[in-house]
Structures are given as structure tokens and as C-alpha cells.
Short mmCIF file of C-alpha atoms in Angstrom, two decimals:
data_model
loop_
_atom_site.label_atom_id
_atom_site.label_comp_id
_atom_site.label_asym_id
_atom_site.label_seq_id
_atom_site.Cartn_x
_atom_site.Cartn_y
_atom_site.Cartn_z
CA MET B 1 292.06 210.98 227.25
CA MET B 2 293.02 213.79 224.87
CA GLN B 3 291.94 216.30 227.50
CA GLY B 4 294.18 214.63 230.08
CA ASN B 5 297.22 215.09 227.81
CA THR B 6 296.62 218.84 227.41
CA PRO B 7 298.30 221.23 229.90
CA ILE B 8 295.76 222.89 232.15
CA PRO B 9 295.31 226.58 231.27
CA GLY B 10 297.06 228.93 233.63
CA ALA B 11 299.15 226.25 235.27
CA PRO B 12 302.97 226.64 235.44
CA THR B 13 304.93 224.11 233.38
CA GLY B 14 306.11 222.15 236.41
CA VAL B 15 302.59 221.99 237.87
CA ALA B 16 301.15 220.96 234.50
CA ASP B 17 303.69 218.12 234.23
CA GLN B 18 302.78 216.99 237.72
CA GLU B 19 299.07 217.06 236.92
CA LEU B 20 299.64 215.07 233.72
CA ALA B 21 301.57 212.50 235.73
CA ILE B 22 298.67 212.31 238.20
CA LEU B 23 296.17 211.78 235.37
CA ASN B 24 298.40 209.05 233.95
CA ASP B 25 298.46 207.32 237.36
CA ILE B 26 294.69 207.64 237.68
CA GLY B 27 294.14 206.15 234.22
CA ARG B 28 296.43 203.25 235.06
CA ILE B 29 294.59 202.54 238.33
CA LEU B 30 291.13 202.67 236.74
CA SER B 31 292.15 200.41 233.86
CA SER B 32 293.68 197.80 236.15
CA THR B 33 290.63 196.87 238.25
CA LEU B 34 286.85 196.87 238.40
CA GLU B 35 286.91 197.13 242.20
CA LEU B 36 285.97 200.80 242.40
CA ARG B 37 286.22 201.24 246.16
CA GLU B 38 289.85 200.18 246.10
CA ALA B 39 290.56 202.29 243.00
CA PHE B 40 288.83 205.36 244.51
CA GLY B 41 290.90 205.06 247.67
CA GLN B 42 294.14 204.96 245.67
CA ILE B 43 293.06 207.93 243.54
CA MET B 44 292.14 210.07 246.57
CA GLN B 45 295.52 209.24 248.11
CA ILE B 46 297.33 210.35 244.94
CA ILE B 47 295.40 213.64 244.87
CA SER B 48 296.19 214.24 248.52
CA ASP B 49 299.89 213.41 248.24
CA LYS B 50 300.71 215.32 245.06
CA LEU B 51 298.43 218.35 245.19
CA HIS B 52 298.55 219.02 248.94
CA MET B 53 294.80 218.51 249.32
CA HIS B 54 294.42 217.77 253.00
CA ARG B 55 291.04 216.09 252.91
CA GLY B 56 288.87 214.75 250.15
CA THR B 57 285.73 212.75 249.61
CA LEU B 58 284.09 211.01 246.71
CA VAL B 59 280.34 210.64 247.17
CA LEU B 60 277.82 208.83 244.94
CA LEU B 61 274.06 209.10 244.79
CA ASP B 62 272.23 206.01 246.00
CA GLU B 63 269.21 206.04 243.72
CA SER B 64 267.33 203.58 245.90
CA THR B 65 267.39 205.91 248.93
CA GLY B 66 267.96 209.31 247.30
CA ARG B 67 270.87 209.98 249.67
CA LEU B 68 274.58 210.48 249.09
CA ARG B 69 277.05 207.95 250.45
CA THR B 70 280.82 208.30 250.76
CA GLU B 71 282.65 205.79 248.55
CA ALA B 72 286.22 206.93 249.34
CA ALA B 73 287.82 209.54 251.57
CA ILE B 74 291.19 210.88 252.65
CA GLY B 75 291.74 212.57 256.02
CA LEU B 76 288.59 211.08 257.60
CA ALA B 77 288.31 208.41 260.25
CA PRO B 78 285.85 205.52 259.66
CA ASP B 79 283.35 207.09 262.07
CA ASP B 80 283.61 210.40 260.19
CA ILE B 81 282.94 208.63 256.90
CA GLU B 82 279.83 207.00 258.42
CA ARG B 83 278.53 210.42 259.53
CA ASN B 84 279.34 212.01 256.19
CA ARG B 85 275.93 211.29 254.62
CA PHE B 86 273.77 213.88 252.93
CA ALA B 87 270.34 214.20 251.49
CA LEU B 88 270.10 215.45 247.94
CA GLY B 89 270.38 219.27 248.09
CA GLU B 90 271.78 219.28 251.63
CA GLY B 91 274.96 221.32 252.21
CA ILE B 92 277.44 222.23 249.50
CA THR B 93 277.99 218.65 248.32
CA GLY B 94 274.28 217.85 248.23
CA THR B 95 273.61 221.05 246.28
CA VAL B 96 276.31 220.24 243.72
CA VAL B 97 274.77 216.81 243.08
CA ALA B 98 271.25 218.27 242.96
CA THR B 99 272.12 221.08 240.52
CA GLY B 100 274.98 219.52 238.58
CA ARG B 101 277.05 222.70 239.01
CA ALA B 102 280.44 222.95 240.73
CA ARG B 103 280.92 225.03 243.89
CA ILE B 104 284.22 226.75 244.72
CA VAL B 105 284.50 228.26 248.18
CA PRO B 106 287.71 230.28 248.76
CA ASP B 107 287.25 230.38 252.56
CA ILE B 108 284.84 227.91 254.14
CA ARG B 109 285.03 229.82 257.43
CA LYS B 110 282.74 232.36 255.81
CA GLU B 111 280.43 229.89 254.03
CA PRO B 112 277.15 229.15 255.88
CA ASP B 113 276.30 226.22 253.54
CA PHE B 114 279.36 224.31 254.68
CA LEU B 115 277.97 221.87 257.27
CA ASN B 116 281.27 220.53 258.68
CA ARG B 117 279.24 217.46 259.68
CA THR B 118 282.32 215.42 260.48
CA GLY B 119 283.96 218.12 262.55
CA ARG B 120 287.12 217.62 260.54
CA LEU B 121 287.87 221.35 260.47
CA SER B 122 288.21 223.62 263.49
CA LEU B 123 286.89 226.61 261.65
CA GLY B 124 287.07 229.01 264.56
CA SER B 125 290.75 228.31 265.27
CA ALA B 126 291.93 228.07 261.66
CA ASP B 127 294.83 230.52 261.22
CA GLN B 128 294.52 230.61 257.41
CA PRO B 129 291.70 230.31 254.89
CA ILE B 130 290.71 226.78 253.86
CA SER B 131 289.36 226.45 250.33
CA PHE B 132 286.67 223.93 249.42
CA LEU B 133 286.16 222.62 245.88
CA CYS B 134 283.29 220.34 244.88
CA VAL B 135 282.70 219.24 241.26
CA PRO B 136 279.91 217.03 239.94
CA ILE B 137 280.43 213.57 238.44
CA ARG B 138 278.14 213.29 235.42
CA ILE B 139 277.12 210.08 233.68
CA GLU B 140 274.99 210.25 230.52
CA GLY B 141 273.77 213.74 231.33
CA ARG B 142 272.82 212.93 234.93
CA THR B 143 274.76 213.80 238.07
CA ALA B 144 275.79 210.58 239.78
CA GLY B 145 277.93 212.01 242.56
CA ALA B 146 280.59 214.57 243.43
CA LEU B 147 284.30 214.90 244.12
CA ALA B 148 285.12 217.29 246.97
CA VAL B 149 288.49 218.40 248.40
CA ASP B 150 289.78 221.06 250.75
CA LYS B 151 293.23 222.64 250.83
CA PRO B 152 294.87 225.83 252.08
CA TYR B 153 293.85 228.87 250.06
CA THR B 154 296.60 230.35 247.86
CA SER B 155 294.89 232.38 245.14
CA ASP B 156 291.75 232.58 243.08
CA GLN B 157 293.77 231.66 239.97
CA GLN B 158 294.98 228.47 241.69
CA LEU B 159 291.41 227.63 242.68
CA LYS B 160 290.30 227.98 239.06
CA SER B 161 293.18 225.77 237.91
CA ASP B 162 292.32 223.21 240.60
CA GLN B 163 288.68 223.18 239.52
CA ILE B 164 289.61 222.42 235.91
CA PHE B 165 291.90 219.65 237.08
CA LEU B 166 289.21 218.15 239.33
CA ASP B 167 286.72 218.33 236.45
CA ILE B 168 289.11 216.18 234.39
CA ILE B 169 289.49 213.70 237.25
CA ALA B 170 285.70 213.63 237.66
CA ALA B 171 285.36 212.78 233.96
CA PHE B 172 287.79 209.87 234.43
CA LEU B 173 285.79 208.68 237.44
CA ALA B 174 282.49 209.03 235.58
CA GLN B 175 283.74 206.80 232.77
CA ALA B 176 285.00 204.20 235.24
CA ILE B 177 281.71 204.25 237.19
CA GLN B 178 279.70 203.88 233.97
CA ILE B 179 281.80 200.92 232.83
CA ASN B 180 281.52 199.37 236.28
CA ARG B 181 277.74 199.74 236.29
CA MET B 182 277.50 198.22 232.81
CA VAL B 183 279.60 195.26 233.96
CA LEU B 184 277.49 194.86 237.10
CA ARG B 185 274.28 195.00 235.08
CA GLN B 186 275.61 192.39 232.67
CA LYS B 187 276.76 190.27 235.61
CA GLU B 188 273.33 190.55 237.26
CA GLU B 189 271.63 189.67 233.97
CA LEU B 190 273.95 186.68 233.51
CA LEU B 191 273.36 185.56 237.10
CA GLU B 192 269.61 185.92 236.64
CA GLU B 193 269.74 184.08 233.33
CA ASN B 194 271.91 181.40 234.90
CA ALA B 195 269.45 181.05 237.79
CA GLN B 196 266.57 180.77 235.33
CA LEU B 197 268.42 178.16 233.28
CA ARG B 198 269.26 176.20 236.41
CA ALA B 199 265.61 176.36 237.46
CA GLN B 200 264.57 175.15 233.99
CA VAL B 201 267.11 172.33 234.11
CA ARG B 202 265.99 171.32 237.61
CA ASP B 203 262.37 171.37 236.44
CA ARG B 204 263.23 169.38 233.32
CA TYR B 205 264.90 166.64 235.34
CA ARG B 206 262.26 166.37 238.03
CA PHE B 207 261.20 162.74 238.16
CA GLU B 208 257.62 163.50 237.17
CA ASN B 209 258.85 165.23 233.99
CA ILE B 210 260.82 162.21 232.75
CA ILE B 211 258.72 160.08 230.42
CA GLY B 212 258.31 156.56 231.71
CA ASP B 213 255.05 154.85 232.70
CA SER B 214 256.28 151.31 232.33
CA PRO B 215 256.90 149.17 235.43
CA ALA B 216 260.59 148.98 234.52
CA MET B 217 260.92 152.78 234.53
CA HIS B 218 258.92 153.09 237.77
CA GLU B 219 261.52 150.86 239.36
CA VAL B 220 264.28 153.11 238.00
CA PHE B 221 262.58 156.23 239.38
CA ALA B 222 262.13 154.64 242.79
CA THR B 223 265.84 153.83 243.03
CA VAL B 224 266.88 157.25 241.72
CA GLY B 225 264.62 158.95 244.26
CA GLN B 226 266.27 157.06 247.11
CA VAL B 227 269.85 157.53 245.96
CA ALA B 228 269.62 161.21 244.93
CA ASN B 229 269.92 162.61 248.46
CA SER B 230 272.85 160.40 249.38
CA ARG B 231 276.57 160.67 248.60
CA ALA B 232 276.70 157.15 247.17
CA THR B 233 278.52 156.38 243.93
CA VAL B 234 276.08 155.21 241.25
CA LEU B 235 276.68 152.87 238.30
CA LEU B 236 274.21 153.19 235.41
CA LEU B 237 273.86 150.13 233.19
CA GLY B 238 272.07 149.73 229.90
CA GLU B 239 272.34 149.68 226.14
CA THR B 240 273.40 152.75 224.19
CA GLY B 241 270.63 155.30 223.79
CA THR B 242 268.60 154.27 226.84
CA GLY B 243 269.02 157.62 228.62
CA LYS B 244 271.84 157.05 231.09
CA GLU B 245 273.00 160.68 230.97
CA MET B 246 269.44 161.89 231.54
CA ILE B 247 269.16 159.72 234.66
CA ALA B 248 272.57 160.95 235.84
CA LYS B 249 271.34 164.53 235.53
CA ALA B 250 268.11 163.63 237.32
CA ILE B 251 270.14 162.28 240.24
CA HIS B 252 272.27 165.44 240.34
CA TYR B 253 269.47 168.00 239.97
CA ASN B 254 267.34 166.30 242.62
CA SER B 255 270.22 166.15 245.11
CA PRO B 256 271.66 168.68 247.61
CA ARG B 257 274.40 169.31 244.99
CA LYS B 258 271.93 170.68 242.42
CA ASP B 259 273.39 174.21 242.50
CA LYS B 260 276.93 172.95 241.97
CA PRO B 261 278.51 171.83 238.67
CA PHE B 262 277.47 168.75 236.72
CA ILE B 263 280.49 167.73 234.64
CA ARG B 264 280.30 165.05 231.94
CA VAL B 265 283.34 163.14 230.66
CA ASN B 266 283.19 160.59 227.83
CA CYS B 267 285.93 158.16 228.80
CA GLY B 268 285.71 156.48 225.40
CA ALA B 269 286.54 159.66 223.48
CA LEU B 270 290.08 160.01 224.88
CA SER B 271 292.78 157.64 225.98
CA GLY B 272 296.08 157.57 227.84
CA THR B 273 297.61 160.84 228.96
CA LEU B 274 294.91 162.92 227.29
CA LEU B 275 292.14 161.34 229.36
CA GLU B 276 294.27 161.55 232.52
CA SER B 277 294.86 165.24 231.86
CA GLU B 278 291.16 165.77 231.14
CA LEU B 279 290.14 164.13 234.40
CA PHE B 280 292.86 165.33 236.77
CA GLY B 281 294.48 168.33 235.05
CA HIS B 282 298.17 168.93 234.42
CA VAL B 283 300.98 171.37 235.08
CA LYS B 284 302.90 173.22 232.42
CA GLY B 285 305.54 171.09 230.71
CA SER B 286 304.25 167.76 232.04
CA PHE B 287 303.95 166.39 228.49
CA THR B 288 304.25 167.57 224.90
CA GLY B 289 301.61 170.22 224.29
CA ALA B 290 301.14 171.12 227.98
CA ILE B 291 301.90 174.81 227.47
CA ARG B 292 300.07 176.00 230.59
CA ASP B 293 298.59 174.71 233.83
CA LYS B 294 295.12 173.22 233.48
CA ILE B 295 292.60 172.09 236.08
CA GLY B 296 290.87 168.77 235.42
CA ARG B 297 287.23 167.81 235.36
CA PHE B 298 287.33 166.44 238.91
CA GLU B 299 288.57 169.79 240.19
CA ALA B 300 285.98 171.65 238.11
CA ALA B 301 283.23 169.44 239.58
CA ASP B 302 284.25 170.15 243.19
CA GLY B 303 281.11 170.27 245.32
CA GLY B 304 279.04 168.82 242.50
CA THR B 305 278.81 165.69 240.37
CA ILE B 306 281.06 164.16 237.71
CA PHE B 307 279.48 161.78 235.19
CA LEU B 308 281.92 159.26 233.73
CA ASP B 309 280.31 157.86 230.60
CA GLU B 310 281.66 154.68 228.95
CA ILE B 311 283.66 153.89 232.08
CA GLY B 312 284.34 150.37 230.77
CA THR B 313 286.78 151.72 228.16
CA MET B 314 289.15 153.26 230.73
CA GLU B 315 292.73 151.98 230.58
CA PRO B 316 294.11 149.98 233.56
CA GLN B 317 296.63 152.63 234.72
CA LEU B 318 293.87 155.24 234.90
CA GLN B 319 291.62 152.83 236.76
CA VAL B 320 294.18 152.84 239.59
CA LYS B 321 294.10 156.64 239.85
CA LEU B 322 290.29 156.72 239.72
CA LEU B 323 290.16 154.13 242.50
CA ARG B 324 292.25 156.43 244.71
CA VAL B 325 289.89 159.36 244.03
CA LEU B 326 286.90 157.24 245.02
CA GLN B 327 288.62 156.03 248.19
CA GLU B 328 290.51 159.12 249.37
CA ARG B 329 288.85 161.99 247.46
CA GLU B 330 292.27 163.25 246.40
CA PHE B 331 294.64 163.12 243.43
CA GLU B 332 297.64 164.84 241.82
CA ARG B 333 297.62 166.65 238.51
CA VAL B 334 299.69 165.12 235.72
CA GLY B 335 303.33 166.10 236.30
CA ASP B 336 302.69 167.47 239.80
CA THR B 337 303.30 166.21 243.34
CA GLN B 338 300.87 168.50 245.14
CA VAL B 339 297.76 166.70 246.41
CA VAL B 340 294.40 168.17 245.38
CA LYS B 341 291.42 167.31 247.57
CA VAL B 342 287.89 167.38 246.13
CA ASP B 343 284.33 166.73 247.23
CA VAL B 344 282.78 165.14 244.15
CA ARG B 345 280.00 162.64 243.65
CA VAL B 346 280.78 160.08 240.96
CA ILE B 347 278.15 158.65 238.62
CA ALA B 348 279.50 156.18 236.08
CA ALA B 349 277.80 154.58 233.09
CA THR B 350 278.54 151.73 230.72
CA ASN B 351 276.81 149.69 228.01
CA ILE B 352 279.07 146.67 228.47
CA ASP B 353 279.06 143.92 231.11
CA LEU B 354 281.67 145.08 233.64
CA GLN B 355 281.56 141.79 235.54
CA GLU B 356 282.51 140.00 232.35
CA GLU B 357 285.31 142.53 231.80
CA VAL B 358 286.52 141.87 235.34
CA ALA B 359 286.56 138.13 234.61
CA LYS B 360 288.62 138.79 231.46
CA GLY B 361 291.08 140.95 233.40
CA ASN B 362 290.21 144.11 231.49
CA PHE B 363 288.66 145.93 234.45
CA ARG B 364 289.86 146.09 238.05
CA GLU B 365 287.68 144.14 240.44
CA ASP B 366 288.26 146.57 243.33
CA LEU B 367 287.26 149.53 241.14
CA PHE B 368 284.15 147.68 239.99
CA TYR B 369 283.01 147.22 243.60
CA ARG B 370 283.77 150.88 244.37
CA LEU B 371 281.62 151.97 241.43
CA ASN B 372 278.90 149.42 242.00
CA VAL B 373 277.66 150.83 245.33
CA VAL B 374 274.23 151.42 243.75
CA SER B 375 273.59 150.09 240.26
CA ILE B 376 270.60 151.13 238.14
CA TYR B 377 269.67 149.19 235.02
CA LEU B 378 267.92 151.18 232.30
CA PRO B 379 265.71 148.91 230.18
CA PRO B 380 265.90 149.02 226.37
CA LEU B 381 262.99 150.67 224.58
CA ARG B 382 261.74 147.33 223.24
CA ASN B 383 261.09 146.30 226.86
CA ARG B 384 259.04 149.40 227.64
CA ARG B 385 256.89 149.76 224.53
CA GLU B 386 254.06 151.39 226.50
CA ASP B 387 256.26 154.51 226.75
CA ILE B 388 256.67 154.87 222.97
CA PRO B 389 253.44 156.86 222.26
CA ARG B 390 254.30 159.48 224.90
CA LEU B 391 257.89 159.68 223.65
CA ILE B 392 256.62 160.20 220.08
CA ASP B 393 254.33 163.02 221.25
CA TYR B 394 257.17 164.63 223.20
CA PHE B 395 259.62 164.53 220.28
CA LEU B 396 256.96 165.76 217.83
CA ASP B 397 256.26 168.78 220.08
CA LYS B 398 259.97 169.45 220.49
CA TYR B 399 260.97 169.31 216.83
CA ASN B 400 257.80 170.92 215.49
CA ARG B 401 258.64 173.89 217.71
CA LEU B 402 262.30 173.98 216.69
CA ASN B 403 261.58 173.62 212.95
CA ASP B 404 258.27 175.51 212.71
CA ARG B 405 256.41 172.44 211.46
CA LYS B 406 252.97 171.01 212.24
CA LEU B 407 253.48 167.27 211.83
CA ARG B 408 250.94 165.59 214.04
CA ARG B 409 248.47 163.14 212.49
CA ILE B 410 249.68 159.55 212.61
CA SER B 411 247.65 156.55 211.48
CA ARG B 412 246.97 153.55 213.69
CA ASP B 413 248.86 151.27 211.29
CA LEU B 414 251.96 153.49 211.33
CA LEU B 415 251.83 153.82 215.11
CA ASN B 416 251.66 150.04 215.30
CA VAL B 417 254.83 149.84 213.16
CA LEU B 418 256.62 152.21 215.53
CA LEU B 419 255.42 150.19 218.51
CA ARG B 420 256.61 146.88 217.03
CA TYR B 421 259.95 148.05 215.62
CA PRO B 422 262.78 146.74 217.88
CA TRP B 423 264.61 150.12 218.15
CA PRO B 424 268.18 148.78 218.52
CA GLY B 425 269.34 152.37 219.14
CA ASN B 426 266.63 152.79 221.81
CA VAL B 427 265.26 156.24 222.71
CA ARG B 428 268.04 158.01 220.80
CA GLU B 429 267.11 156.20 217.59
CA LEU B 430 263.42 157.00 218.11
CA GLU B 431 264.24 160.67 218.66
CA ASN B 432 266.35 160.81 215.49
CA ALA B 433 263.56 159.12 213.50
CA ILE B 434 260.97 161.64 214.71
CA GLU B 435 263.29 164.59 214.07
CA ARG B 436 263.89 163.33 210.51
CA ALA B 437 260.17 162.96 209.93
CA VAL B 438 259.46 166.49 211.17
CA VAL B 439 262.18 168.06 209.05
CA LEU B 440 261.02 166.27 205.88
CA SER B 441 257.29 166.83 206.49
CA ARG B 442 255.19 169.19 204.36
CA ASP B 443 251.88 169.08 206.23
CA GLU B 444 250.28 167.53 209.31
CA ASP B 445 250.23 163.93 208.05
CA PHE B 446 252.87 161.54 209.40
CA THR B 447 253.40 159.07 206.56
CA GLU B 448 255.66 156.04 206.29
CA ASP B 449 257.95 157.63 203.69
CA LEU B 450 259.12 160.14 206.33
CA LEU B 451 260.70 157.36 208.39
CA PRO B 452 264.32 156.10 208.08
CA LEU B 453 265.02 153.23 205.70
CA SER B 454 265.47 150.69 208.52
CA VAL B 455 261.97 151.38 209.87
CA ARG B 456 260.40 151.36 206.38
CA MET B 457 262.06 147.99 205.68
CA PHE B 458 260.70 146.69 208.98
CA ALA B 459 257.19 147.84 208.03
CA GLN B 460 257.50 146.11 204.69
CA GLN B 461 258.77 142.91 206.28
CA ARG B 462 255.75 142.89 208.59
CA ARG B 463 253.46 143.13 205.61
CA ILE B 464 255.40 140.33 203.91
CA SER B 465 255.15 138.04 206.95
CA GLN B 466 251.38 138.44 206.87
CA SER B 467 251.20 137.73 203.13
CA SER B 468 249.94 134.41 201.68
CA GLU B 469 252.23 134.60 198.61
CA SER B 470 254.49 131.68 197.75
CA ILE B 471 258.19 132.10 198.41
CA GLU B 472 258.94 132.16 194.65
CA THR B 473 256.41 134.91 193.96
CA LEU B 474 257.52 136.77 197.05
CA THR B 475 261.18 136.65 196.01
CA ARG B 476 260.51 138.06 192.55
CA ARG B 477 258.26 140.81 193.90
CA LEU B 478 260.73 141.83 196.59
CA ALA B 479 263.60 142.01 194.11
CA ASP B 480 261.58 144.17 191.70
CA GLN B 481 260.38 146.41 194.50
CA ALA B 482 263.85 146.79 196.01
CA MET B 483 265.28 147.88 192.66
CA ALA B 484 262.47 150.39 192.21
CA ASP B 485 262.23 151.77 195.75
CA TYR B 486 265.83 151.89 196.97
CA GLU B 487 268.95 153.36 195.44
CA LEU B 488 271.07 150.29 196.20
CA ARG B 489 273.90 148.47 194.44
CA GLU B 490 273.26 144.98 193.08
CA GLY B 491 274.85 143.20 196.05
CA GLU B 492 272.88 145.33 198.50
CA ILE B 493 269.62 144.50 196.70
CA TYR B 494 270.43 140.80 196.98
CA GLN B 495 271.14 141.07 200.73
CA LEU B 496 268.00 143.13 201.30
CA VAL B 497 265.85 140.52 199.58
CA ILE B 498 267.53 137.67 201.47
CA ASP B 499 266.96 139.43 204.82
CA GLN B 500 263.31 140.05 204.03
CA ILE B 501 262.75 136.47 202.91
CA GLU B 502 264.48 135.11 206.01
CA ARG B 503 262.34 137.31 208.21
CA ALA B 504 259.17 136.26 206.38
CA LEU B 505 260.03 132.56 206.80
CA ILE B 506 260.90 132.93 210.49
CA ASP B 507 257.81 135.05 211.19
CA ARG B 508 255.57 132.47 209.53
CA ALA B 509 257.26 129.59 211.39
CA LEU B 510 256.93 131.38 214.75
CA ALA B 511 253.29 132.19 214.04
CA ARG B 512 252.64 128.52 213.21
CA CYS B 513 254.41 127.40 216.40
CA ASN B 514 252.81 130.01 218.69
CA GLY B 515 256.11 131.93 219.07
CA VAL B 516 258.06 129.01 220.59
CA LYS B 517 261.55 129.07 219.08
CA THR B 518 262.41 125.40 219.75
CA ARG B 519 259.39 124.21 217.77
CA ALA B 520 259.94 126.83 215.04
CA ALA B 521 263.56 125.69 214.59
CA ASP B 522 262.39 122.09 214.18
CA TYR B 523 259.76 123.20 211.71
CA LEU B 524 262.37 125.13 209.64
CA GLY B 525 264.87 122.29 209.90
CA ILE B 526 267.62 124.43 211.44
CA ASN B 527 269.58 124.42 214.69
CA ARG B 528 267.98 126.37 217.57
CA ASN B 529 271.17 128.44 218.04
CA THR B 530 271.01 129.45 214.38
CA LEU B 531 267.42 130.54 214.85
CA ASN B 532 268.35 132.50 217.98
CA LYS B 533 271.08 134.32 216.04
CA LYS B 534 268.71 135.21 213.20
CA VAL B 535 265.98 136.34 215.60
CA LYS B 536 268.45 138.68 217.28
CA GLU B 537 269.90 140.01 214.01
CA LEU B 538 266.48 140.69 212.50
CA GLY B 539 264.92 142.07 215.71
CA ILE B 540 262.15 139.45 215.77
CA GLU B 541 260.24 138.86 218.99
CA ALA B 542 259.82 135.28 220.09
CA LEU B 543 259.29 133.20 223.21
CA ASP B 544 262.15 131.19 224.72
#
């Protein structure tokens, strides 16, 4: 840029000012766009208008073919531009690119190397000399192209001044071309990386790569396989942590929409206007804090899938707007009257009973039926225990790799604990337990002390239920052990002991009564409903 602000040697003051103004215009054009063809055309027009250069061409070397192609031209018809192709070393322009040295021809009528391939000049009838100037465009020491112009000959001094000026313009163009190529390379790398990531995601969510050998999960996969290729709205049901988002992604990435966006919205994380704005967007000034226009998640998901998690928490006024989107595929942004049309597949998920919410008046019945076109129930982990060993192996591989650990060996007794534990948090709780164990591990052995407190307490309770100790002895031992093993306050120790004793009593009663709760309640002398409540709280398995 410093060179562009320096008057060109030998140029009159007025000409120098004009050339500086041209360089300023060229810099402005190049800095305003990455579309080089458009920028080159504007630059060639400026050179032609202000320096009386009748015709001009900018050619670049196509490294894939080894030929020169015209990127921009002034004074040439489209057919002329198409014919204006050279091999490297062919004609004046080809020689300039091949050698990297400028060529200045005072009178092209006397220059045998000038090919006049386009026929743009009637050399035989020209009544005055036509000068031809061609300067190389160099990028990182290599010639990438050339800038060529012709104009009426005035003097050798003017030609020299014009050459210096064109050299400066060529340097501007070289910098712009280099930046453009860097941007294109980065864009290609990002596109390639994005394609690879999409391929990895699609592979990850292929049905055969989702862990689930239990009959319940086979039923889920069968339904997902049928619904994936349709446009139907899907409602995913199940407890927290059962993998509803994973199944939503499996539906999307196995559908014709797999190359379009998958947008997730947690409806329970926001409420009121904030959730409405998140879903449908807003216009500037529509509410306090709306300082600019914003598109919503529905608009961002156009052509793809939107996953509405915790749909049961949505407020009634938003349910009305969502119903319209499902019915008409259109909506308005917050604070706007313009209708936005979208093509979006909706997958919703909830861990609450929507039919019960409908009965209570908390959820619109018409919206429920719109969402419940195809419902898929994801079973809790305690109902698919045969999948636990494979899930453990998967999470061990994952977190060993992420944390550079080698935790692997697990005893049969510990595996049995993990198989029998009720996992109230389902697969998510199991994953967190395995991650914790990996992070805290020091060698390959998976020991009980690596597990969370809730699982260790469960393991201890199982051992207690199989013990032949009297209740009095058991109570004293549990209290002593709780004080020694756990950093708990006095009240917490008391509750821990009570819970363990209750579990031991219920386990023994159920074992005596072959798992039948009605008989076990009679044996314990308590109401069956009380026993049901305790069984649920303590995660004990029993027959009805």
C-alpha cells in the first residue's frame, strides 16, 4: 500500500494524482468482495476509462490444464474472450507468464509475436502505432497470470510510466488472488471436514451401530426404520436418560433429510417470549433486548428436522402457535406480520404422560394428536438389562480413549451389581458412572470403590439382604460402617442405616414369599400400597 501512495517516477503531477485515485479505487473494490471475476471486471473498466487504455485482459494460469484463461476483459466480445486462450509460452502473453518478465511493445504492427488471436486490431489499417503492455502477476515467487493492455502510442517515457503503474496494479491483484485462494482452500477444507463429520454422524446413527439387543429395543428399531423415510411427525416417550435424542438423530440421519440441518430445542430451558423467539425468531424492537432481527430454530431447520425436547413443558399460548406450524407449515416471527413458510419435520420428546396432562388441561388435546402421529416408547434400562454389558464395554472404550486410561477388567460379582442396579437415570446414569470409574482408575482393574455412592450403597444392601445376621446386629454394624465409610452428617447416617435396614427386611420378605408383593406385605404386617411405595423408592424388583 505504501507503494500505491508514492507518485510514479516521471509522471506529471496531474497524472500522478489520477493514478493514485485509480489505485485507491482498486483497493476499495478488492477489499469489498471476494468475488474476483466481478472485481476484475470493475478494475479493468477503471483502467480503461481513466488511462485511455482501449482494450485490456487479465489472464490467469490454470494449473490443472497448463493453459491461460481470460478472467476479465475490456473491449472484447464474449466470443473474443472465449478465443483468447493461450498455451504457456505462446504469444506475448504466454511468454510473459512463462518467463515472469514484462513485455513492452511500442508498436504491435511490427511485432511478430503478437498473435492478434481475437482479431480485435486491424493492424494493416491502423493509422497510428498501438502500444501493447503485458506485466506478470506473481504470487509467492511464481507467475500466476498476466495483465495486458493496449493503447495509442505516445512516447517511450509514457510507456515506461505505464509499465510501473501496471506493475503496481498487478501487485494489488496478486494479493487479492492469493487471499481469494487461501479463502477457497479453507472453504474446501471446511466443506470436506463437514462432509466427513456428516458421514461420521450418519455412520454413528445407523441402526446397526446403536446398542440394543433386547426385544424392546428391536421393536424401537423396527418402528424407527419404517418412519425414517416418511414425513410423519414423531413423538418419543420415555424416562429421562433413555436416549430419546439419539433416536431422534437416528430418524433424521437415516431419512432423505440427512444432509439438511438437525436442530435441537430444549423447551424446558426457556419460557414465554424467550422460547417463542428461540423457536420462531423476532424482529428488531419486538421486545426488550431485541436489538436486531433474528431467525428462529424453525427457520434454521428448513428442509431438515427440528427436535423439540421436553415438549410437555411448553406454555399454552405457544402450543397454539406450534399447532399452526404443524398444520400449515407457516408462522410469523415475534413482532412481525410477514408469514414465513418452512419445510420442517418435527420430532418431539417428553418424559411425562401427555395424555394425563391433556386430562388436566395443561396440554392441548388437538396438539397432542398432531404430535402423536407416530409414537415410540423407549424402555428404561432396568427393562433391557441384557444391553448393559455391551453399553459398559462401549463406554469403557470411549472414556479410556478420551482419558488415556486402560480400565478393563471387571469381576463377575461387580458386573452382577451393575446388572441388578435399577439405574433410575437410565443410560445417562450408567454412562456417567463408567466415566467416573475411568477417570478415577489407576490400572486395569474395575473395582467397586470406583463407582458412585448410590451404586456402592446398592451393592452393600444386596450383601446385607443375603446376610443371616439378626436385625439388632445388622443395625449396629451398618451404623458403625456408615460412620467409617461415608463422610455424612449424623442425620444422613441415620437415614442411610434406616434405608438399608428397610431394604434388607423387604428383600428377605420377598425372598421368603417368592417375590409376590401381596404375600410379602402380609408377612411384614404392612399395607400393600406402603410396600409398593417402598419397593419403588428403593429400586427393588418384585412381582405384582
